GROMACS .gro file of C-alpha atoms in nm:
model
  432
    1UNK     CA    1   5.173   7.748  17.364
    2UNK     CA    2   5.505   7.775  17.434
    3UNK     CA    3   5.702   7.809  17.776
    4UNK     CA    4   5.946   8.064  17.793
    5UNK     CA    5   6.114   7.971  18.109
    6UNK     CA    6   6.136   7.612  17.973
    7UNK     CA    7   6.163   7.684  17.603
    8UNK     CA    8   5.900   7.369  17.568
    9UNK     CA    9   5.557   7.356  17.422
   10UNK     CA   10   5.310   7.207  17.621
   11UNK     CA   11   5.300   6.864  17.568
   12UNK     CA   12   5.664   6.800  17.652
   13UNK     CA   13   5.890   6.846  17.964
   14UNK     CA   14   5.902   7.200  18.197
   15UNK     CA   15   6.287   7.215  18.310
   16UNK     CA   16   6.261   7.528  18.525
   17UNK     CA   17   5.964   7.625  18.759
   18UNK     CA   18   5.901   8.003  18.844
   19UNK     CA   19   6.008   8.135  19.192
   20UNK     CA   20   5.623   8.049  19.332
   21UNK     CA   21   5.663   7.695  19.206
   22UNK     CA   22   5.353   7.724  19.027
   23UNK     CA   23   5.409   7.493  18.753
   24UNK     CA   24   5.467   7.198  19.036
   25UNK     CA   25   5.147   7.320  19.156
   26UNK     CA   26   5.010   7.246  18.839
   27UNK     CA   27   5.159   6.972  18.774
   28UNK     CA   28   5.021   6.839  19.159
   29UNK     CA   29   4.642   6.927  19.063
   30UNK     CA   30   4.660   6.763  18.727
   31UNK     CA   31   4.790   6.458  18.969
   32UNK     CA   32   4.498   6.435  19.195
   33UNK     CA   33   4.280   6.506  18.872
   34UNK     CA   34   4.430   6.181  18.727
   35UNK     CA   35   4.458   5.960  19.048
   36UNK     CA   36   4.042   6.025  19.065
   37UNK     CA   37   3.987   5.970  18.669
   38UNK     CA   38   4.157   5.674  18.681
   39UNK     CA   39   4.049   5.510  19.013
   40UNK     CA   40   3.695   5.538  18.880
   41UNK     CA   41   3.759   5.461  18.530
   42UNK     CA   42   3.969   5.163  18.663
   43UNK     CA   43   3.612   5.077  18.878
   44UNK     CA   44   3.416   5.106  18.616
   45UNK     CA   45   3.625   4.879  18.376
   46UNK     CA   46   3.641   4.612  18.668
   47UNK     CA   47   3.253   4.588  18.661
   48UNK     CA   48   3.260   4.554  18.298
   49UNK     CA   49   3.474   4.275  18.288
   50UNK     CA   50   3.277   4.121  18.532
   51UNK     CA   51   2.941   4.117  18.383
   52UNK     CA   52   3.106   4.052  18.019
   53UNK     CA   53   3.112   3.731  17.858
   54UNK     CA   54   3.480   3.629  17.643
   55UNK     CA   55   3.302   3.628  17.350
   56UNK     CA   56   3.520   3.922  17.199
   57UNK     CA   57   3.830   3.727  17.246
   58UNK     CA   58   3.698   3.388  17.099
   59UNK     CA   59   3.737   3.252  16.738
   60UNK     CA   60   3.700   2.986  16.496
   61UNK     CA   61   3.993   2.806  16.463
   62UNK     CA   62   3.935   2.461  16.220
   63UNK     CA   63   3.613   2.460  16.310
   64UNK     CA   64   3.627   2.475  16.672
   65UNK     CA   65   3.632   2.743  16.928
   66UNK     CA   66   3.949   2.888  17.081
   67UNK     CA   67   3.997   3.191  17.314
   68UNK     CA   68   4.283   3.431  17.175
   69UNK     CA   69   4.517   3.481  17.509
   70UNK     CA   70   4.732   3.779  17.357
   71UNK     CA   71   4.670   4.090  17.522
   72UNK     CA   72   4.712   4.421  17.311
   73UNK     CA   73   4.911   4.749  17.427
   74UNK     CA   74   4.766   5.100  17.464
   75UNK     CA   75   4.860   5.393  17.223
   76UNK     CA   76   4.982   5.644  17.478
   77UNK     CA   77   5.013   5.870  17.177
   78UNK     CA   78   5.219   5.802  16.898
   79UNK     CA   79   5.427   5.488  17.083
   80UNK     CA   80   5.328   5.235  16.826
   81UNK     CA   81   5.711   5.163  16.770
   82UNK     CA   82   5.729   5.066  17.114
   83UNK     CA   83   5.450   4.846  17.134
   84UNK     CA   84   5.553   4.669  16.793
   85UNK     CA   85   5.886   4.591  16.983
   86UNK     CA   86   5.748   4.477  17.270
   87UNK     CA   87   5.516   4.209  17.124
   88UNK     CA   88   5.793   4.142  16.879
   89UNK     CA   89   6.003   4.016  17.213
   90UNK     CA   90   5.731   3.890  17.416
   91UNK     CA   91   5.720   3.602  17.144
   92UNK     CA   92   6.112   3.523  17.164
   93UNK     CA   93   6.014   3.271  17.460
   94UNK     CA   94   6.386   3.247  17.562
   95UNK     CA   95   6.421   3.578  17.587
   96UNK     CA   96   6.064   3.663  17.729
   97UNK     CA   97   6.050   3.366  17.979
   98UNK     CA   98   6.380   3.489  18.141
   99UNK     CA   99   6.236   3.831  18.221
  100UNK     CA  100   5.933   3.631  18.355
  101UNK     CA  101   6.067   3.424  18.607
  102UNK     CA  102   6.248   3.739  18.784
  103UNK     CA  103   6.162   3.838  19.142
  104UNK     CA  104   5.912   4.118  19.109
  105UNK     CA  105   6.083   4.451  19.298
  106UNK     CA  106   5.832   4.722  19.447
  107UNK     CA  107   6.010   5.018  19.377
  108UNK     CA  108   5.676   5.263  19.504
  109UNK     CA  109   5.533   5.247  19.818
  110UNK     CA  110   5.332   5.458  20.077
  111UNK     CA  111   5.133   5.746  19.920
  112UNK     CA  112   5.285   5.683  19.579
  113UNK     CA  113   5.194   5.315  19.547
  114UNK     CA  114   4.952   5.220  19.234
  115UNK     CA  115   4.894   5.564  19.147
  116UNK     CA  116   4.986   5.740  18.830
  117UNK     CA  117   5.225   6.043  18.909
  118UNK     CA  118   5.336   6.338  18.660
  119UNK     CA  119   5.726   6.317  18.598
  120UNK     CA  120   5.997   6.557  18.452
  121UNK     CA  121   6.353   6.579  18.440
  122UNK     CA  122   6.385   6.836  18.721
  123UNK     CA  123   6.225   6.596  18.924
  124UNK     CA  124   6.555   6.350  18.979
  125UNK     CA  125   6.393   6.035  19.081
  126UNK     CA  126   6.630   5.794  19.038
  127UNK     CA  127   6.429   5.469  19.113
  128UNK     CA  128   6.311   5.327  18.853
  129UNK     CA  129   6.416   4.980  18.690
  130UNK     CA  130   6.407   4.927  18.368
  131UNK     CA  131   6.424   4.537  18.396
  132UNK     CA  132   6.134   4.556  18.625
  133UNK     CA  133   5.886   4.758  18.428
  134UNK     CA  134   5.996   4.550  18.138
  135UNK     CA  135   5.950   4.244  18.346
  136UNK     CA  136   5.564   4.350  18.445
  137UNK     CA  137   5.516   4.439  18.068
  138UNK     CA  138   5.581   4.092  17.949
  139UNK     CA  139   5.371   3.945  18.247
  140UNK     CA  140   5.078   4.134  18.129
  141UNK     CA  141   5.113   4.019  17.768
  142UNK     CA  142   4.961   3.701  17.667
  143UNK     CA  143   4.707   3.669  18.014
  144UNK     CA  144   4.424   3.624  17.765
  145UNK     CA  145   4.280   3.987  17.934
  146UNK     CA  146   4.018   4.177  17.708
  147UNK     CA  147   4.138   4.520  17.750
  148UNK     CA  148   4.491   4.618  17.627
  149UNK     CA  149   4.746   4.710  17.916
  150UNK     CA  150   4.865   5.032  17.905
  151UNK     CA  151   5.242   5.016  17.915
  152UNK     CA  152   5.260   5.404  18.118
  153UNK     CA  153   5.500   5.298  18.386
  154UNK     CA  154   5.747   5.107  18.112
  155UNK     CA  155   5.688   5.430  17.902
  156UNK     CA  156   5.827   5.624  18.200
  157UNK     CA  157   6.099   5.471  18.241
  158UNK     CA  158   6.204   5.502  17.905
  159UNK     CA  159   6.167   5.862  17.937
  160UNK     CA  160   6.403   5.890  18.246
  161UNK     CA  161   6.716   5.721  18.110
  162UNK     CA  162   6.696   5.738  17.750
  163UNK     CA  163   6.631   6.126  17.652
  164UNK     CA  164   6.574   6.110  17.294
  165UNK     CA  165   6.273   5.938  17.352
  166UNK     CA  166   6.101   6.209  17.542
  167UNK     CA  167   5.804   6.348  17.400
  168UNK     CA  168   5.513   6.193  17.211
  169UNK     CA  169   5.670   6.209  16.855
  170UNK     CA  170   5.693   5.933  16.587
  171UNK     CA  171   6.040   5.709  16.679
  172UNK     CA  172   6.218   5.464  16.461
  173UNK     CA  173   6.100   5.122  16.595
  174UNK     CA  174   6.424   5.009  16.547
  175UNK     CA  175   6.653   5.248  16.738
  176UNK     CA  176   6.406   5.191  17.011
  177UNK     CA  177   6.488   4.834  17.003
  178UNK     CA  178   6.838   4.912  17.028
  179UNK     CA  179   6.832   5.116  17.295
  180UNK     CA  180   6.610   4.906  17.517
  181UNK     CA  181   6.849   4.603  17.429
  182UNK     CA  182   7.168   4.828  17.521
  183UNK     CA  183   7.007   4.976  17.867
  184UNK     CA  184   6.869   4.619  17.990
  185UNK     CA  185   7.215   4.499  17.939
  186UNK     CA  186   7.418   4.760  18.122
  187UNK     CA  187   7.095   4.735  18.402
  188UNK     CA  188   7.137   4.332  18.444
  189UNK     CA  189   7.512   4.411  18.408
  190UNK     CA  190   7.509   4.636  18.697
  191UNK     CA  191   7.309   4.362  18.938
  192UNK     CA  192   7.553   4.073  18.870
  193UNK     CA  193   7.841   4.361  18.951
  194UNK     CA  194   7.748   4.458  19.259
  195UNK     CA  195   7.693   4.858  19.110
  196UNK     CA  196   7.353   4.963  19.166
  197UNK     CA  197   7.155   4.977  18.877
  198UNK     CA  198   7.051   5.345  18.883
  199UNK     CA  199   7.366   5.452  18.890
  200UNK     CA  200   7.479   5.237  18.576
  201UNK     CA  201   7.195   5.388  18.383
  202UNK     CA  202   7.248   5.745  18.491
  203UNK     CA  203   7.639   5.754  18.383
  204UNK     CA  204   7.518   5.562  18.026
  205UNK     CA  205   7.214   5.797  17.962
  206UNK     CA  206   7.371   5.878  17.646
  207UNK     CA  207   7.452   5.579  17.478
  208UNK     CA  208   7.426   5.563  17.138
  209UNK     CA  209   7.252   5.298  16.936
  210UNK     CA  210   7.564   5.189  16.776
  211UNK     CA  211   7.768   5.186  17.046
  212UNK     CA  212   7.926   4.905  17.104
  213UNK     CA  213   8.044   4.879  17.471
  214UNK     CA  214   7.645   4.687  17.577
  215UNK     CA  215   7.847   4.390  17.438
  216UNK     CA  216   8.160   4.449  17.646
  217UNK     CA  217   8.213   4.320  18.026
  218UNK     CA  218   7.962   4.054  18.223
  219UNK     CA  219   7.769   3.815  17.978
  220UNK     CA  220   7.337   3.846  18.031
  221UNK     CA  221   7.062   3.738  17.870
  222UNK     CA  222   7.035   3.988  17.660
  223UNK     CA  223   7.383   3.921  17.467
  224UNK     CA  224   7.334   3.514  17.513
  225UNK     CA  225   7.037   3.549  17.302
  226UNK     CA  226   7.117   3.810  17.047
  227UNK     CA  227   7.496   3.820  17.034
  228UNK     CA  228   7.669   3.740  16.743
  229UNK     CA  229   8.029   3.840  16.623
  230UNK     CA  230   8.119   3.968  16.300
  231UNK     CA  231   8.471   3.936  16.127
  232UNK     CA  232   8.535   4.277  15.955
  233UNK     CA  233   8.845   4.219  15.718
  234UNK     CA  234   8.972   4.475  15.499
  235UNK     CA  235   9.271   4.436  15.230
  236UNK     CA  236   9.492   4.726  15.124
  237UNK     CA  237   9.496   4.749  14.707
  238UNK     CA  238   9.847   4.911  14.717
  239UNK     CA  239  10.023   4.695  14.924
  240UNK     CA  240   9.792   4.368  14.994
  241UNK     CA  241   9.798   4.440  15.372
  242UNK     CA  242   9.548   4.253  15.549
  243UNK     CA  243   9.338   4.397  15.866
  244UNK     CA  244   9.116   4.142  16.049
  245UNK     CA  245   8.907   4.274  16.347
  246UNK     CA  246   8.633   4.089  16.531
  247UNK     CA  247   8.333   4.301  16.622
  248UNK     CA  248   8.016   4.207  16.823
  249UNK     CA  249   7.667   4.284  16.727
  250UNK     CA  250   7.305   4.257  16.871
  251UNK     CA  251   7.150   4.275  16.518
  252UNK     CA  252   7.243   4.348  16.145
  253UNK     CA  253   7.135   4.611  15.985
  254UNK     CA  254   7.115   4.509  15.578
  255UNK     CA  255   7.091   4.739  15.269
  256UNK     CA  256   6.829   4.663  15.029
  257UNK     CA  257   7.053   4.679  14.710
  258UNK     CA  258   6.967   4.979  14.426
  259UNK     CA  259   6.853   4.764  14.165
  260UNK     CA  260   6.532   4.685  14.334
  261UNK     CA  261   6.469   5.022  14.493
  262UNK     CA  262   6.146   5.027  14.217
  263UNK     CA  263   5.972   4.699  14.294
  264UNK     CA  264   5.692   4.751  14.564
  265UNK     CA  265   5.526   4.484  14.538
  266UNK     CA  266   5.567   4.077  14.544
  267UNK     CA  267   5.350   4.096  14.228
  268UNK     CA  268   5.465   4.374  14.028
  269UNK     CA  269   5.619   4.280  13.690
  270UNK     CA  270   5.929   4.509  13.617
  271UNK     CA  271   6.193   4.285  13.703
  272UNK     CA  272   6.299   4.013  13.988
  273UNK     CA  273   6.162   4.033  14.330
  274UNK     CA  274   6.464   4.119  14.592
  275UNK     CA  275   6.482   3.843  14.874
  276UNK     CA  276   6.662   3.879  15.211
  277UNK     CA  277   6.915   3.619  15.041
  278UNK     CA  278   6.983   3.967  14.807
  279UNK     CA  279   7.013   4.156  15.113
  280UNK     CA  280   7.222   3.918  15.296
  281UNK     CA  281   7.499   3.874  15.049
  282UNK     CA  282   7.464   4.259  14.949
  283UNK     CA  283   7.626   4.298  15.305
  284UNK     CA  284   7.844   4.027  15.300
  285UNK     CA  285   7.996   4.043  14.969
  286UNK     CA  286   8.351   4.199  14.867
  287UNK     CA  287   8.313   4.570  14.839
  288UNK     CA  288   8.538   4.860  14.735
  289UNK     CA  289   8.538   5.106  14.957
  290UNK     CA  290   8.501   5.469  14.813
  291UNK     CA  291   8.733   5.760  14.802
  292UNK     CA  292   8.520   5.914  15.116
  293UNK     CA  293   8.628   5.544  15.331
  294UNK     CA  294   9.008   5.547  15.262
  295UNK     CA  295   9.156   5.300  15.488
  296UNK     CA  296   9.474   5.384  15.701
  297UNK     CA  297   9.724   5.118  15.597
  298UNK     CA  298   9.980   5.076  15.824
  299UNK     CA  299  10.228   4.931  15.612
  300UNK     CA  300  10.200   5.214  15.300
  301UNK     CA  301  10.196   5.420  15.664
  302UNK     CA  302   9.905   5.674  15.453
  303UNK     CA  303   9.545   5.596  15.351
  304UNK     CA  304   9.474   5.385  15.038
  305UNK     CA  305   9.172   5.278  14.873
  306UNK     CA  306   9.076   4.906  14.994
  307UNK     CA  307   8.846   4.636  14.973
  308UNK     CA  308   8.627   4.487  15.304
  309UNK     CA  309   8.441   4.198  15.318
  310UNK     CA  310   8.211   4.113  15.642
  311UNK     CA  311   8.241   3.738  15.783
  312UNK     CA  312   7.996   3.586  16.056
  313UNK     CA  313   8.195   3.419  16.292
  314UNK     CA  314   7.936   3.364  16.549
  315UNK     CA  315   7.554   3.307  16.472
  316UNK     CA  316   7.321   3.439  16.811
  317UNK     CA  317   7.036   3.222  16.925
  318UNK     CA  318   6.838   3.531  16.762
  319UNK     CA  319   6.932   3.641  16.448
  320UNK     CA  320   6.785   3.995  16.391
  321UNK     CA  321   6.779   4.169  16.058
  322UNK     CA  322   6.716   4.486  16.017
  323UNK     CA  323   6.628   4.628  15.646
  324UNK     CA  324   6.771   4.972  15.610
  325UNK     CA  325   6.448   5.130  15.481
  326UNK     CA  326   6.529   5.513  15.547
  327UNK     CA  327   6.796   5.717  15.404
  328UNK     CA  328   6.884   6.065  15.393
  329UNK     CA  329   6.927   6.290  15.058
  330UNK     CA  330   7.002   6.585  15.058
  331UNK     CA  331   6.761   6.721  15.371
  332UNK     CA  332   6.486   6.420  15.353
  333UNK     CA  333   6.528   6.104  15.490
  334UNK     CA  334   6.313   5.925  15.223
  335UNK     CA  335   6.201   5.534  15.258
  336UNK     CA  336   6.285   5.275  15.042
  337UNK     CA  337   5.971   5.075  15.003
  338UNK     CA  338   6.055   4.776  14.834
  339UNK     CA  339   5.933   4.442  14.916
  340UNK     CA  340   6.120   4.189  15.041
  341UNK     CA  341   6.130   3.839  15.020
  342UNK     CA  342   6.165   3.637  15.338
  343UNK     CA  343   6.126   3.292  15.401
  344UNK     CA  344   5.895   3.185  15.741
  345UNK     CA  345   6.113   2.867  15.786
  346UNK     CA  346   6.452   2.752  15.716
  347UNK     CA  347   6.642   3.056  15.669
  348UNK     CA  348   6.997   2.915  15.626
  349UNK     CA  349   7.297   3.127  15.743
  350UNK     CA  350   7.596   2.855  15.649
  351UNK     CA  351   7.709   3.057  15.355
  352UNK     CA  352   7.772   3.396  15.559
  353UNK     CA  353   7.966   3.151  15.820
  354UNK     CA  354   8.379   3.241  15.828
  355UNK     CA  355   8.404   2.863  15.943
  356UNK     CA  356   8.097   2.696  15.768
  357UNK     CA  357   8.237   2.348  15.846
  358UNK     CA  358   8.283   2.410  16.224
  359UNK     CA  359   7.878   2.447  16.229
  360UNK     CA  360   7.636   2.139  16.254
  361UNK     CA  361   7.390   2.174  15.970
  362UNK     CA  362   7.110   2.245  16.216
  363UNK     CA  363   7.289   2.538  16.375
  364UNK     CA  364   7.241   2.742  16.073
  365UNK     CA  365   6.839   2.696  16.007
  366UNK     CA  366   6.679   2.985  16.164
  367UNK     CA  367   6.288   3.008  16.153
  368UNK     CA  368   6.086   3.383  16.175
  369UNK     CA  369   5.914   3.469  16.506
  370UNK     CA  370   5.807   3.785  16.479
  371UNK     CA  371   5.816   4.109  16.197
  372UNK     CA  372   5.774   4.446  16.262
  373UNK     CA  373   5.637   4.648  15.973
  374UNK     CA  374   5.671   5.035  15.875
  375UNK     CA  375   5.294   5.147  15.701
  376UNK     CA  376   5.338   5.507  15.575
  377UNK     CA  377   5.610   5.704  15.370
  378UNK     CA  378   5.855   5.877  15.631
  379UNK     CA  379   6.018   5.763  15.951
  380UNK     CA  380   5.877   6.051  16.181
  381UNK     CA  381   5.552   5.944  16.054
  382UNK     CA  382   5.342   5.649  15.978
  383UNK     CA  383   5.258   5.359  16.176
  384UNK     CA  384   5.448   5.013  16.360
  385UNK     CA  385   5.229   4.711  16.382
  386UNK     CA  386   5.392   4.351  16.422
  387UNK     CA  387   5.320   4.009  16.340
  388UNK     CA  388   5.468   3.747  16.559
  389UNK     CA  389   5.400   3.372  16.605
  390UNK     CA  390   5.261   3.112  16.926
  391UNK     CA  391   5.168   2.854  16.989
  392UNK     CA  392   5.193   2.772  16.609
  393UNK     CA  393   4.956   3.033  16.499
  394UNK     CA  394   5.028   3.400  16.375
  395UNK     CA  395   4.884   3.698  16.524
  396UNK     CA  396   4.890   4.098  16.428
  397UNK     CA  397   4.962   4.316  16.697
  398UNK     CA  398   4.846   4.693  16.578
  399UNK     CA  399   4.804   4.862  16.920
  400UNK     CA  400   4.529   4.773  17.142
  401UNK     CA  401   4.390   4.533  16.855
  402UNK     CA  402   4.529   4.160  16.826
  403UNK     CA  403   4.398   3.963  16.546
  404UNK     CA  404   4.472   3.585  16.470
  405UNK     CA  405   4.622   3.585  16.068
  406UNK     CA  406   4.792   3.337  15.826
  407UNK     CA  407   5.118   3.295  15.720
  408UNK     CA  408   4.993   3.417  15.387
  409UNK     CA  409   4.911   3.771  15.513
  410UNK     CA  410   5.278   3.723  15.685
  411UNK     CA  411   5.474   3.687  15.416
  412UNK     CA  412   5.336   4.017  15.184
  413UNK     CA  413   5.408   4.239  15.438
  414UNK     CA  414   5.678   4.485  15.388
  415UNK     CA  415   5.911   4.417  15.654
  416UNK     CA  416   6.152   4.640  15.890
  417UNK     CA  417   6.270   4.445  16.129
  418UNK     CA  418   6.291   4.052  16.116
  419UNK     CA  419   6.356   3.812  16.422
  420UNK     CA  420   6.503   3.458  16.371
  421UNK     CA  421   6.535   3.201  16.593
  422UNK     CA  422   6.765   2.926  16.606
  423UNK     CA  423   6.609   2.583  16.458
  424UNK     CA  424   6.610   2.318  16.751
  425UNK     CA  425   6.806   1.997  16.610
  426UNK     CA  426   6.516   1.796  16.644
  427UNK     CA  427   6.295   2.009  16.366
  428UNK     CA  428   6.313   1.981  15.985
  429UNK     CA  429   6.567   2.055  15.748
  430UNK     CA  430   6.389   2.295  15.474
  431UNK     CA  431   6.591   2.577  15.311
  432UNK     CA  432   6.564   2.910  15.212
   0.00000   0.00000   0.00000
């Protein structure tokens, strides 16, 4: 029902308590409710495990019999998009090996330590860590454990400093991934600063996916992985003015061009299957920017219709592609589900390159690590599941369930968001 005070319904946050405080009292009783639930349920589970074999988590692989050491994550209602990010990244080793090897940092202690607590905005705590939760997220992940870890304490976290993922609605997988990217940034920022990391995240609780200052200031990990640079140049048609600017990026986000808006499938028949090479040079290619984009020439000193032309002029270690699948008309944001071709090896970025010849021909093979994948028709609805590669083999990550595939199944599957990573010189030299 809904909360006047707070103007919430019940399964989001209370701002404002009444004079008695008797929604902290609540909130206290449902605490001690849950501390008992889930000591015994946590009990109960530990016996389990202890008089059950591991013969849920074994399979036949080429005739002989492995164990399957990736762990799945807990729906804690409707946080699939997080938990396909989070195995997407926990299979970038760079980038998940890094987090890894950090000192772990007790933030809880005393009365509060282990224990699941209720949280809202009113409350103010201000310790929490980001980096940390994340860090104990990826630990958890591929310990060969049997029951999925519940990823509650990351989860609240992500509640405290970024506020439009409060609640337990549908999010789009990929402006989580943005956001997380952004605030581990400006958190590892803030520790090689000397600014404590709270405080960073507080003053930044607003920042937008597409903001651009997480690339500014100290290099971290998260920019030496997935930081590339883009040349934007753009030509005046009056005049011929030139305007070259240089702009950084974390991941690109490509249009899947009109002409195969209709094709659904691999195997459908009307017309040529789109590939991400379509995609790719759809966002790279000379454009003419409409009457709604004039472009401020400096020169004609008024704004005249122009051409502009993206240029890579710095490949990351992790390329990241993101297909532009939603898109509003009129007051729906429909999807666009087309397939898309993309190649598991050998993905080869030298064309896009501003300087192709300044590039070693191994620097520009990127292979696919992980995918995430939209299932359903709308982006407040549906469902994220991921498929991601170790060891050699491919695995689907749908929630709690993890279930060894093939590179067949990969490859059908109507991707959103697509990691790269660089080829190491020593490996092939196969092409997209």
């Amino acid at each position: 029902r809904e909360n006047t005070e707070g103007g919430y319904r019940c399964d989001d946050f209370v701002i404002n308590d009444t004079k008695l405080g008797l929604v902290q009292k609540v909130r206290e009783h449902l605490q001690n409710l849950e501390n008992s639930a889930f000591t015994a349920d946590r009990h109960r589970k530990r016996k389990l495990l202890e008089n059950s074999s591991l013969n849920s988590k074994l399979l036949k692989v080429n005739g002989s019999t492995t164990a399957i050491c990736a762990t799945g994550l807990r729906n804690l209602g409707n946080t699939c998009f997080m938990n396909a990010i989070l195995q997407s990244l926990s299979n970038i080793e760079q980038f998940c090996c890094y987090f890894k090897a950090l000192p772990a940092v007790e933030l809880r202690n005393g009365k509060t330590a282990g224990r699941r607590t209720y949280h809202t905005r009113s409350q103010g705590d201000s310790n929490v860590s980001l980096v940390e939760e994340f860090r104990k997220t990826l630990c958890a992940l591929w310990q060969g454990s049997q029951t999925a870890f519940s990823p509650e304490s990351l989860f609240y976290v992500v509640w405290k400093i970024m506020p439009n993922f409060r609640g337990y609605q549908q999010q789009d997988a990929h402006e989580f991934m943005r956001y997380l990217l952004d605030h581990l940034h400006l958190e590892l920022q803030g520790g090689f600063n000397g600014i404590s990391r709270s405080s960073i995240l507080q003053e930044n609780s607003t920042l937008s996916a597409s903001n651009k200052c997480c690339i500014n200031g100290a290099s971290t990990v998260v920019t030496a992985i997935f930081g590339g640079i883009l040349q934007n140049e753009v030509n005046c048609l009056i005049c011929g003015t030139e305007s070259r600017k240089f702009d950084p990026f974390l991941d690109l986000s490509l249009d899947i061009p009109s002409q195969f808006r209709n094709k659904r499938s691999k195997n459908q028949e009307n017309g040529p299957v789109c590939s991400l090479r379509d995609c790719l040079r759809s966002f790279t290619d000379l454009e003419e920017l409409d009457e709604t984009e004039l472009y401020m020439c400096h020169k004609c000193k008024k704004k005249q219709k122009s051409t502009k032309k993206f240029w890579i002029q710095k490949l990351p270690k992790v390329l990241c592609l993101h297909l532009k699948r939603f898109h509003w008309t009129a007051y729906l944001r429909n999807k666009v589900d087309t397939y898309v071709e993309f190649p598991l090896r050998g993905l080869d970025m030298k064309c896009y390159l501003l300087e192709p010849e300044n590039s070693g021909p191994e620097n520009c093979l990127y292979d696919l690590a992980a995918v995430v994948v939209h299932h359903g028709s709308g982006v407040g609805s549906g469902h994220y599941t991921a498929y991601a590669t170790h060891e050699g083999r491919w695995f689907h990550f749908n929630d709690s369930t993890v279930t060894l595939t093939d590179e067949d199944t990969v490859v059908k599957a109507k991707a959103y968001i697509l990691f790269y990573v660089e080829r190491q010189a020593k490996a092939g030299s196969d092409k997209l």
